[in-house]
Coordinates of C-alpha atoms in Angstrom, one line a residue:
Chain Q
M1 CA -7.4 3.5 27.3
D2 CA -9.3 2.9 30.7
A3 CA -12.2 4.2 29.2
A4 CA -11.9 2.4 26.0
I5 CA -12.1 -1.2 27.8
A6 CA -14.5 -0.6 29.8
G7 CA -16.6 0.7 27.0
A8 CA -15.6 -2.2 24.8
V9 CA -16.8 -4.7 27.3
E10 CA -20.2 -3.2 27.4
T11 CA -20.6 -2.5 23.5
G12 CA -18.0 -4.6 21.9
S13 CA -15.9 -2.0 20.5
F14 CA -15.0 1.6 21.7
T15 CA -13.2 4.7 20.5
A16 CA -12.0 7.4 23.1
V17 CA -10.1 10.3 21.9
V18 CA -8.0 12.7 23.6
R19 CA -7.1 16.4 22.6
A20 CA -4.6 19.1 24.3
S21 CA -2.1 16.7 25.4
N22 CA 1.8 16.3 25.2
H23 CA 3.8 13.6 24.9
F24 CA 2.1 10.3 26.5
G25 CA 5.7 8.4 26.5
I26 CA 5.0 4.4 25.3
A27 CA 2.6 3.9 22.8
G28 CA 2.5 0.2 23.5
W29 CA 1.8 0.7 27.0
Y30 CA -1.3 1.9 26.6
A31 CA -2.3 -1.2 24.3
L32 CA -1.2 -3.6 26.7
R33 CA -3.6 -2.6 29.0
A34 CA -6.5 -3.9 26.9
A35 CA -4.3 -7.0 26.0
D36 CA -4.1 -7.5 29.6
A37 CA -7.8 -7.3 30.5
G38 CA -8.3 -10.2 27.2
L39 CA -9.0 -7.0 24.4
I40 CA -7.5 -6.5 21.2
G41 CA -6.3 -2.4 22.3
I42 CA -5.2 0.2 19.9
S43 CA -3.3 3.9 20.6
M44 CA -1.9 6.5 18.4
T45 CA -0.3 9.4 19.0
N46 CA 0.8 12.7 17.1
S47 CA 3.9 14.6 17.8
S48 CA 6.1 17.3 16.8
P49 CA 7.2 17.6 13.3
L50 CA 10.2 15.5 12.6
V51 CA 9.0 13.5 9.2
A52 CA 8.8 15.2 5.7
A53 CA 5.7 14.1 3.3
T54 CA 6.6 11.9 0.6
R55 CA 8.4 14.6 -2.8
G56 CA 8.6 17.2 0.4
V57 CA 11.6 19.2 2.1
D58 CA 9.8 20.1 5.0
P59 CA 9.5 18.1 8.7
V60 CA 5.4 18.7 8.5
L61 CA 4.7 15.4 10.5
G62 CA 5.4 13.6 13.6
T63 CA 7.1 10.2 13.8
N64 CA 3.5 9.5 15.2
P65 CA 3.5 5.7 16.8
L66 CA 0.8 3.2 16.1
A67 CA 0.5 0.8 18.6
V68 CA -1.7 -2.7 18.6
A69 CA -1.5 -5.2 21.4
A70 CA -3.8 -8.6 21.7
P71 CA -3.6 -11.6 24.2
A72 CA -2.5 -14.5 22.9
G73 CA -2.3 -17.6 25.7
T74 CA 0.8 -18.9 26.4
A75 CA 2.4 -17.1 23.7
G76 CA 2.1 -14.2 25.4
H77 CA 1.0 -10.6 24.2
F78 CA 1.3 -9.5 20.6
C79 CA 2.4 -5.9 20.6
L80 CA 3.3 -4.1 17.3
D81 CA 4.7 -1.0 18.8
M82 CA 6.0 1.3 16.0
A83 CA 7.1 4.8 14.7
T84 CA 5.6 5.3 11.1
S85 CA 9.3 7.1 10.1
T86 CA 11.9 5.3 8.8
I87 CA 13.4 5.1 12.3
T88 CA 12.9 7.8 15.3
R89 CA 14.4 10.8 16.5
G90 CA 16.6 8.9 19.3
K91 CA 18.3 6.7 16.9
V92 CA 19.4 9.8 14.8
E93 CA 20.7 11.0 18.3
V94 CA 22.5 7.9 19.2
A95 CA 24.6 7.8 15.7
S96 CA 25.4 11.5 16.3
R97 CA 26.6 10.5 19.8
R98 CA 28.5 7.7 18.5
H99 CA 29.7 9.6 15.2
E100 CA 28.2 6.9 13.3
Q101 CA 26.4 7.1 9.6
L102 CA 22.7 6.9 9.3
Q103 CA 21.3 4.1 6.5
P104 CA 20.5 5.5 3.0
G105 CA 17.0 6.0 3.1
W106 CA 16.2 7.1 7.1
A107 CA 16.7 11.1 6.3
I108 CA 16.9 14.3 4.0
D109 CA 19.2 17.5 4.5
A110 CA 17.3 20.9 4.8
E111 CA 17.3 20.8 0.9
G112 CA 15.5 17.8 0.6
R113 CA 18.6 16.1 -0.8
P114 CA 19.2 12.4 1.1
T115 CA 21.7 12.2 3.7
T116 CA 23.7 10.0 6.2
D117 CA 25.0 12.6 8.2
P118 CA 23.4 12.4 11.5
A119 CA 24.0 16.5 11.7
A120 CA 22.6 17.1 8.2
A121 CA 19.0 15.0 9.2
F122 CA 18.8 17.3 12.3
E123 CA 18.8 20.1 10.2
G124 CA 16.2 18.5 7.7
A125 CA 13.8 16.0 8.2
L126 CA 13.2 12.2 8.7
L127 CA 11.8 9.6 6.0
P128 CA 8.7 7.8 6.3
L129 CA 8.5 4.6 6.6
G130 CA 9.7 2.6 3.0
G131 CA 11.8 5.5 2.6
V132 CA 11.6 7.7 -0.6
E133 CA 9.0 7.4 -3.5
E134 CA 11.2 4.9 -5.3
T135 CA 11.1 2.6 -2.5
G136 CA 7.5 2.5 -0.8
G137 CA 7.9 5.7 1.2
H138 CA 4.6 6.7 0.2
K139 CA 2.8 4.1 2.1
G140 CA 5.0 5.1 5.3
Y141 CA 3.6 8.9 4.6
G142 CA 0.0 7.4 4.3
L143 CA 0.5 5.8 7.5
T144 CA 1.9 8.8 9.4
L145 CA -0.8 10.9 8.1
L146 CA -3.3 8.5 8.9
V147 CA -2.0 8.4 12.5
D148 CA -2.7 12.3 12.7
I149 CA -6.2 12.3 11.3
L150 CA -7.7 9.7 13.8
T151 CA -5.5 11.8 16.6
G152 CA -5.1 15.3 16.3
V153 CA -7.5 15.8 13.3
L154 CA -10.3 13.8 15.0
G155 CA -9.9 15.6 18.3
G156 CA -9.4 19.1 17.2
S157 CA -5.3 19.6 18.2
T158 CA -3.7 22.1 16.1
A159 CA -2.6 21.2 12.9
A160 CA 0.8 19.3 12.5
P161 CA 2.3 21.0 10.7
L162 CA 2.3 24.3 13.1
I163 CA 2.8 22.0 16.3
I164 CA 5.7 23.6 18.3
P165 CA 9.3 21.8 17.8
L166 CA 10.5 18.9 20.0
F167 CA 11.7 19.9 23.3
S168 CA 10.6 23.7 22.4
T169 CA 9.9 25.9 26.2
Q170 CA 7.9 28.8 23.8
G171 CA 5.3 28.7 21.9
G172 CA 2.8 27.3 23.9
A173 CA 1.3 23.7 24.9
A174 CA 2.1 21.5 22.4
D175 CA -1.7 20.5 21.9
L176 CA -1.1 17.0 21.0
G177 CA -4.0 14.2 20.2
Q178 CA -4.2 10.4 21.4
V179 CA -7.0 7.9 20.1
F180 CA -7.5 4.9 22.6
M181 CA -9.4 2.0 20.5
A182 CA -10.0 -1.4 22.4
I183 CA -12.4 -4.2 21.0
D184 CA -13.6 -7.2 22.9
P185 CA -13.4 -10.5 21.2
E186 CA -16.1 -11.8 23.4
A187 CA -18.7 -9.9 22.0
I188 CA -18.9 -12.2 19.2
D189 CA -17.3 -15.7 20.5
E190 CA -17.1 -17.7 23.3
P191 CA -14.6 -16.5 26.2
G192 CA -11.0 -17.4 25.3
A193 CA -11.9 -18.3 21.8
F194 CA -9.9 -15.4 20.4
E195 CA -7.0 -15.9 22.1
A196 CA -6.6 -19.5 21.4
R197 CA -6.6 -18.2 17.9
L198 CA -3.7 -16.4 17.8
E199 CA -1.8 -18.2 20.3
Q200 CA -2.2 -21.2 17.3
E201 CA -1.5 -18.6 14.8
L202 CA 1.8 -17.1 16.7
E203 CA 3.0 -20.7 17.2
L204 CA 2.3 -21.6 13.5
L205 CA 4.7 -18.1 12.1
T206 CA 7.5 -18.4 15.1
G207 CA 7.7 -22.7 14.2
S208 CA 8.0 -21.9 10.2
R209 CA 11.6 -22.0 8.5
T210 CA 14.4 -19.3 8.7
A211 CA 15.9 -17.8 6.2
P212 CA 19.9 -18.4 5.4
G213 CA 21.2 -16.5 7.6
A214 CA 18.9 -15.6 10.4
P215 CA 20.0 -14.2 13.7
D216 CA 17.5 -16.5 15.7
R217 CA 14.0 -18.1 14.9
I218 CA 10.8 -15.9 13.6
L219 CA 9.5 -13.1 16.5
I220 CA 6.1 -12.0 17.9
P221 CA 6.2 -8.1 17.3
G222 CA 7.0 -7.1 21.1
E223 CA 9.0 -10.3 21.9
P224 CA 12.1 -8.1 22.0
E225 CA 10.3 -5.6 24.4
T226 CA 9.0 -8.1 26.6
A227 CA 12.9 -9.9 27.3
A228 CA 14.2 -6.6 27.8
E229 CA 11.4 -5.4 30.6
R230 CA 12.5 -8.9 32.5
R231 CA 15.8 -8.4 31.8
S232 CA 15.4 -4.8 33.6
D233 CA 12.9 -6.3 36.4
E234 CA 15.8 -8.7 37.0
R235 CA 19.3 -6.9 37.2
G236 CA 17.7 -3.3 36.7
V237 CA 18.0 -0.5 34.0
V238 CA 20.9 -0.4 31.8
M239 CA 22.5 2.9 30.7
D240 CA 25.6 4.6 29.5
P241 CA 27.7 6.7 31.7
E242 CA 27.0 10.3 29.7
H243 CA 23.2 9.7 30.0
H244 CA 23.8 9.0 34.1
Q245 CA 25.5 11.7 34.5
N246 CA 22.6 13.6 32.9
L247 CA 20.4 12.3 35.2
I248 CA 22.5 12.7 38.4
E249 CA 22.8 16.4 37.5
I250 CA 19.0 17.1 36.5
G251 CA 18.2 15.4 39.8
E252 CA 20.2 18.0 41.6
R253 CA 18.7 20.7 40.1
A254 CA 15.5 19.3 40.5
G255 CA 15.8 18.7 44.3
A256 CA 15.1 14.6 43.6
P257 CA 18.7 12.9 44.0
F258 CA 18.7 10.1 41.6
P259 CA 18.7 6.4 43.2
A260 CA 21.8 4.4 43.6
T261 CA 23.6 2.7 40.9
T262 CA 25.8 -0.4 40.5
P263 CA 28.5 0.0 37.6
I264 CA 28.5 -2.9 35.6
G265 CA 31.6 -2.7 33.4
G266 CA 32.1 -1.9 29.6
Chain I
M1 CA -19.4 -1.3 6.1
D2 CA -22.7 -0.3 5.7
A3 CA -24.0 -1.7 8.9
A4 CA -20.5 -0.1 10.8
I5 CA -21.7 3.1 9.1
A6 CA -25.2 2.9 10.9
G7 CA -23.8 1.6 13.8
A8 CA -21.4 4.6 14.0
V9 CA -23.8 7.2 13.4
E10 CA -26.1 5.9 16.4
T11 CA -23.3 5.5 18.7
G12 CA -19.5 7.5 17.8
S13 CA -17.5 4.2 16.6
F14 CA -18.8 0.6 15.5
T15 CA -16.7 -2.3 14.4
A16 CA -18.1 -5.0 12.0
V17 CA -16.3 -8.5 11.6
V18 CA -17.4 -10.6 8.2
R19 CA -16.1 -14.6 8.4
A20 CA -16.0 -17.1 5.9
S21 CA -15.4 -14.7 3.3
N22 CA -13.1 -14.7 -0.2
H23 CA -11.7 -12.0 -2.2
F24 CA -13.4 -8.7 -1.5
G25 CA -12.0 -6.5 -4.7
I26 CA -10.4 -3.2 -3.7
A27 CA -10.3 -2.2 0.6
G28 CA -10.6 1.7 -0.3
W29 CA -14.0 0.8 -1.9
Y30 CA -15.6 0.0 1.8
A31 CA -13.5 2.7 3.6
L32 CA -14.8 5.6 0.7
R33 CA -18.3 4.9 1.3
A34 CA -17.6 5.9 4.9
A35 CA -16.0 9.2 3.3
D36 CA -18.9 9.6 1.3
A37 CA -21.1 9.8 4.6
G38 CA -19.1 12.0 6.4
L39 CA -17.4 9.2 8.5
I40 CA -13.6 7.9 9.0
G41 CA -13.9 4.2 7.7
I42 CA -11.2 1.7 7.9
S43 CA -11.4 -1.7 6.2
M44 CA -8.7 -4.8 6.0
T45 CA -9.1 -8.2 4.6
N46 CA -6.5 -11.1 5.1
S47 CA -5.6 -12.9 2.1
S48 CA -4.0 -16.5 0.9
P49 CA -0.6 -16.5 1.9
L50 CA 2.6 -15.0 -0.2
V51 CA 4.2 -13.1 2.3
A52 CA 7.0 -14.1 4.1
A53 CA 7.6 -13.5 8.0
T54 CA 10.8 -11.1 8.8
R55 CA 13.9 -13.7 9.0
G56 CA 11.0 -16.3 7.5
V57 CA 11.4 -18.3 4.3
D58 CA 8.1 -19.6 3.6
P59 CA 4.8 -17.6 2.3
V60 CA 3.0 -17.5 5.3
L61 CA 0.5 -14.4 5.4
G62 CA -1.2 -12.6 2.8
T63 CA -0.6 -9.2 1.3
N64 CA -3.2 -7.8 3.7
P65 CA -4.1 -4.3 2.6
L66 CA -5.3 -1.9 5.0
A67 CA -7.8 0.9 3.9
V68 CA -8.6 4.0 5.6
A69 CA -10.8 7.2 4.3
A70 CA -11.6 10.6 5.8
P71 CA -14.1 13.2 4.1
A72 CA -11.3 16.5 3.7
G73 CA -13.7 18.8 1.8
T74 CA -12.6 20.4 -1.2
A75 CA -9.1 18.4 -1.2
G76 CA -11.1 15.4 -1.7
H77 CA -11.0 12.1 0.7
F78 CA -8.1 10.9 2.5
C79 CA -7.9 7.3 1.3
L80 CA -4.6 5.6 1.8
D81 CA -5.1 1.9 0.6
M82 CA -2.0 -0.4 0.8
A83 CA -0.6 -3.8 0.6
T84 CA 1.3 -4.5 3.6
S85 CA 3.7 -6.1 1.8
T86 CA 6.6 -4.1 -0.1
I87 CA 4.6 -4.7 -3.7
T88 CA 1.2 -6.9 -4.7
R89 CA 1.5 -10.0 -6.5
G90 CA 0.3 -7.8 -9.4
K91 CA 3.2 -6.0 -9.8
V92 CA 5.3 -9.2 -10.2
E93 CA 3.2 -10.3 -12.7
V94 CA 3.9 -7.7 -14.6
A95 CA 7.5 -7.7 -14.1
S96 CA 7.2 -11.0 -15.4
R97 CA 5.4 -10.1 -18.6
R98 CA 7.6 -7.4 -19.7
H99 CA 11.0 -9.3 -18.8
E100 CA 11.6 -6.6 -15.8
Q101 CA 13.7 -7.3 -12.8
L102 CA 12.4 -6.8 -9.5
Q103 CA 13.9 -3.8 -7.0
P104 CA 16.2 -5.4 -4.3
G105 CA 13.9 -6.0 -1.2
W106 CA 10.8 -7.0 -2.5
A107 CA 11.1 -10.6 -2.6
I108 CA 13.0 -14.0 -1.7
D109 CA 13.6 -17.0 -3.5
A110 CA 12.2 -20.7 -2.1
E111 CA 15.0 -21.2 0.0
G112 CA 15.0 -17.4 1.5
R113 CA 17.8 -15.8 -0.6
P114 CA 16.9 -11.9 -1.9
T115 CA 16.0 -12.1 -5.5
T116 CA 14.8 -9.5 -8.4
D117 CA 13.4 -12.5 -10.5
P118 CA 10.1 -12.6 -10.7
A119 CA 10.3 -16.5 -12.1
A120 CA 12.3 -17.2 -8.4
A121 CA 9.6 -14.8 -6.5
F122 CA 6.9 -16.7 -7.6
E123 CA 8.1 -19.7 -6.2
G124 CA 9.3 -18.2 -3.1
A125 CA 7.7 -15.0 -1.1
L126 CA 7.1 -11.6 -1.1
L127 CA 8.7 -9.6 1.6
P128 CA 7.0 -7.3 4.3
L129 CA 6.7 -3.6 3.5
G130 CA 9.9 -2.4 4.5
G131 CA 11.8 -5.2 3.0
V132 CA 14.4 -7.1 4.9
E133 CA 15.3 -6.6 8.6
E134 CA 18.0 -4.2 8.3
T135 CA 15.9 -2.2 6.5
G136 CA 12.8 -2.2 8.7
G137 CA 11.1 -5.1 7.3
H138 CA 10.0 -5.9 10.9
K139 CA 7.7 -2.9 11.3
G140 CA 5.9 -4.4 7.8
Y141 CA 5.5 -7.9 9.1
G142 CA 4.0 -6.5 12.2
L143 CA 1.5 -4.7 10.1
T144 CA 0.7 -7.9 7.9
L145 CA 0.0 -9.7 11.0
L146 CA -1.8 -6.9 12.2
V147 CA -4.5 -6.9 9.4
D148 CA -4.3 -10.8 9.6
I149 CA -5.4 -10.5 13.8
L150 CA -8.1 -8.1 13.3
T151 CA -9.8 -10.0 10.3
G152 CA -9.3 -13.5 10.3
V153 CA -8.0 -14.2 13.8
L154 CA -10.6 -12.1 15.3
G155 CA -13.8 -13.6 13.3
G156 CA -12.3 -17.0 13.3
S157 CA -11.5 -18.0 9.8
T158 CA -8.5 -20.2 9.0
A159 CA -5.1 -19.8 10.4
A160 CA -3.6 -17.4 7.7
P161 CA -0.5 -20.0 6.7
L162 CA -3.1 -22.5 6.3
I163 CA -5.5 -20.2 3.7
I164 CA -5.9 -22.2 0.3
P165 CA -3.5 -20.8 -2.2
L166 CA -4.5 -17.8 -4.5
F167 CA -6.4 -18.7 -7.6
S168 CA -6.8 -22.6 -6.5
T169 CA -9.5 -24.5 -7.4
Q170 CA -9.2 -27.1 -4.8
G171 CA -9.3 -27.4 -1.2
G172 CA -12.3 -26.3 -0.2
A173 CA -13.5 -22.1 0.6
A174 CA -10.8 -19.6 1.3
D175 CA -12.6 -18.8 4.2
L176 CA -11.2 -15.2 4.5
G177 CA -11.9 -12.5 7.6
Q178 CA -12.2 -9.0 6.9
V179 CA -13.1 -6.0 9.4
F180 CA -14.9 -2.5 8.6
M181 CA -15.0 0.2 11.2
A182 CA -16.6 3.5 11.1
I183 CA -16.0 6.6 13.6
D184 CA -18.6 9.2 13.1
P185 CA -16.6 13.0 13.8
E186 CA -19.8 14.1 15.0
A187 CA -20.4 12.3 17.7
I188 CA -17.3 14.6 19.7
D189 CA -17.7 17.9 17.6
E190 CA -20.0 20.2 15.6
P191 CA -21.0 19.2 12.2
G192 CA -18.2 19.5 9.5
A193 CA -15.8 21.0 12.0
F194 CA -13.6 17.5 11.4
E195 CA -13.9 17.7 7.5
A196 CA -12.5 21.9 7.7
R197 CA -10.0 20.8 9.8
L198 CA -8.9 17.9 7.8
E199 CA -9.2 20.3 4.5
Q200 CA -6.7 22.8 6.5
E201 CA -4.4 19.9 6.7
L202 CA -3.9 18.2 3.7
E203 CA -3.9 21.9 2.1
L204 CA -0.6 22.9 4.5
L205 CA 0.9 19.8 3.4
T206 CA 0.4 19.8 0.1
G207 CA 1.3 23.2 -0.6
S208 CA 4.7 22.7 1.4
R209 CA 8.4 22.7 -0.5
T210 CA 9.2 20.0 -2.7
A211 CA 12.3 18.2 -2.9
P212 CA 15.2 18.8 -5.6
G213 CA 13.7 16.3 -8.4
A214 CA 10.6 15.6 -7.1
P215 CA 8.4 14.6 -10.1
D216 CA 5.4 17.1 -8.8
R217 CA 3.7 18.3 -5.8
I218 CA 3.4 16.5 -2.5
L219 CA 0.4 13.9 -3.0
I220 CA -3.0 13.3 -0.6
P221 CA -2.9 10.0 -0.3
G222 CA -5.6 8.5 -3.0
E223 CA -5.6 11.2 -4.9
P224 CA -3.8 9.3 -8.3
E225 CA -6.4 6.9 -8.0
T226 CA -9.1 9.5 -8.0
A227 CA -7.5 11.1 -11.2
A228 CA -7.5 7.6 -12.6
E229 CA -11.1 6.6 -11.9
R230 CA -12.1 10.0 -13.8
R231 CA -10.1 9.2 -16.9
S232 CA -12.1 5.7 -16.8
D233 CA -15.4 7.3 -16.3
E234 CA -14.6 9.9 -19.4
R235 CA -12.8 7.7 -21.6
G236 CA -13.6 4.1 -20.8
V237 CA -11.0 2.0 -19.0
V238 CA -7.5 1.6 -20.7
M239 CA -6.5 -2.5 -20.7
D240 CA -3.3 -4.2 -23.0
P241 CA -4.3 -6.3 -25.3
E242 CA -3.4 -9.2 -24.0
H243 CA -5.5 -8.5 -21.2
H244 CA -8.4 -7.7 -23.5
Q245 CA -7.8 -11.1 -25.2
N246 CA -8.3 -12.9 -22.2
L247 CA -11.5 -11.4 -21.5
I248 CA -13.1 -12.2 -24.5
E249 CA -12.4 -16.0 -24.0
I250 CA -13.3 -15.9 -20.7
G251 CA -16.7 -14.2 -21.6
E252 CA -17.1 -16.5 -24.6
R253 CA -16.9 -19.9 -22.0
A254 CA -19.4 -18.1 -19.7
G255 CA -21.7 -17.1 -22.3
A256 CA -21.2 -13.3 -21.5
P257 CA -20.3 -12.1 -24.2
F258 CA -17.4 -8.8 -23.8
P259 CA -18.5 -5.5 -24.3
A260 CA -17.3 -3.5 -27.1
T261 CA -13.6 -1.9 -27.0
T262 CA -12.3 1.1 -28.7
P263 CA -8.9 0.6 -30.2
I264 CA -6.6 3.3 -29.0
G265 CA -3.1 2.3 -30.3
G266 CA 0.1 2.6 -28.8

């Protein structure tokens, strides 16, 4: 991403492709580096197969996140950071641990039938954003595939359906692909002009009328995550006891003791 | 788009921004020009407000289409061309004319309440891809806003909520923004290597197992549109009698007679 930022400052826009990679963490983290520098940043990665194609049964594509960030003056940063599947695998894990059901349209079982059972979803596949075909899932399938094309296919990594499973310790490297793009608005405008326009746009949006029963005002994409980051900076990172215990044990095995923690009840 | 293609062939990737524009027709048409030239093409436009923000009531963003195309050898072109709203305004018009109801999650009425009545939807707003917040509509809202940022906000056009209504004959110019991006895979690889990889990827996807009750095999985004174009080239463009009569009358008013047509019954 730093190469894309430097390139965009010089030429207006720049695309950097990474091959033979692995899980890259939070997609938005990279896009936000560009926003911090006053540019528009885009980052994407492909990932291990978990998502079915529309009409399909088997997991053939990853949850392939797409992140775009841009600076908006006093409104903060716009940061859209989304899996192109309806949900992430993490949400299925949480539902499974809490013995909760999934929402309809989130997953299918090993035979391709819609399911709300987390255990059946682990054996089957997640659905792309939009769910099944009748509710627009073909758009999400297109988005998931689009991310794969701009990352793995462009860079020459393993074809998506052949990527090794998540958490696999055999079968070689993940060989994922990533793309990082940056656009410098100053290439076509006065310094600060783009940022001022985006600030005005976001103020118009977040200040507009809310629907009956809305839990709060209209948000800017990335706003809940920025608030969560601020809370964690101030009060530490909150985690559940099971997760905490796992990390202590992993730390002991690895000879890296887990740092001190503070119980906060609950 | 032609400027973006020429720039990308020279430098690897290129971004062109258009300001003070109007309706640009089919988004995919531009992206496909790049695919025809062996490149990855991206085109987007903002548009008149029809879509509510997540939690919002008023139409503050357009249906803002996003199109991406890429060549895939004998598999044809990948071409994702999608409105970032759940549906286009055209689908509401068709439902209205046929006295059909909309699907839940497609639209809200003038007070922000979910509606399946086309007339109420015209007074209210469409929902972004994913529907309401509970079903992931905030992702679609982010995508719609993302397209607006890369087009109108980047280029310096009118802020989205202030764009004149669709079909308006007063209030000045639409002042839309558009972006055209091209990436040349040959900048980082042998000629034809990207195309061969995408062909393999699409063959793996379309050849994989289908779900029970699937109407057909798994499709490549853009495949139904390519088939429809071929049918129209061979047998002419099919239209309903009401639409046909409208075009004849507009042609007479404009002194441009409508060409000969062939009734096909039904």
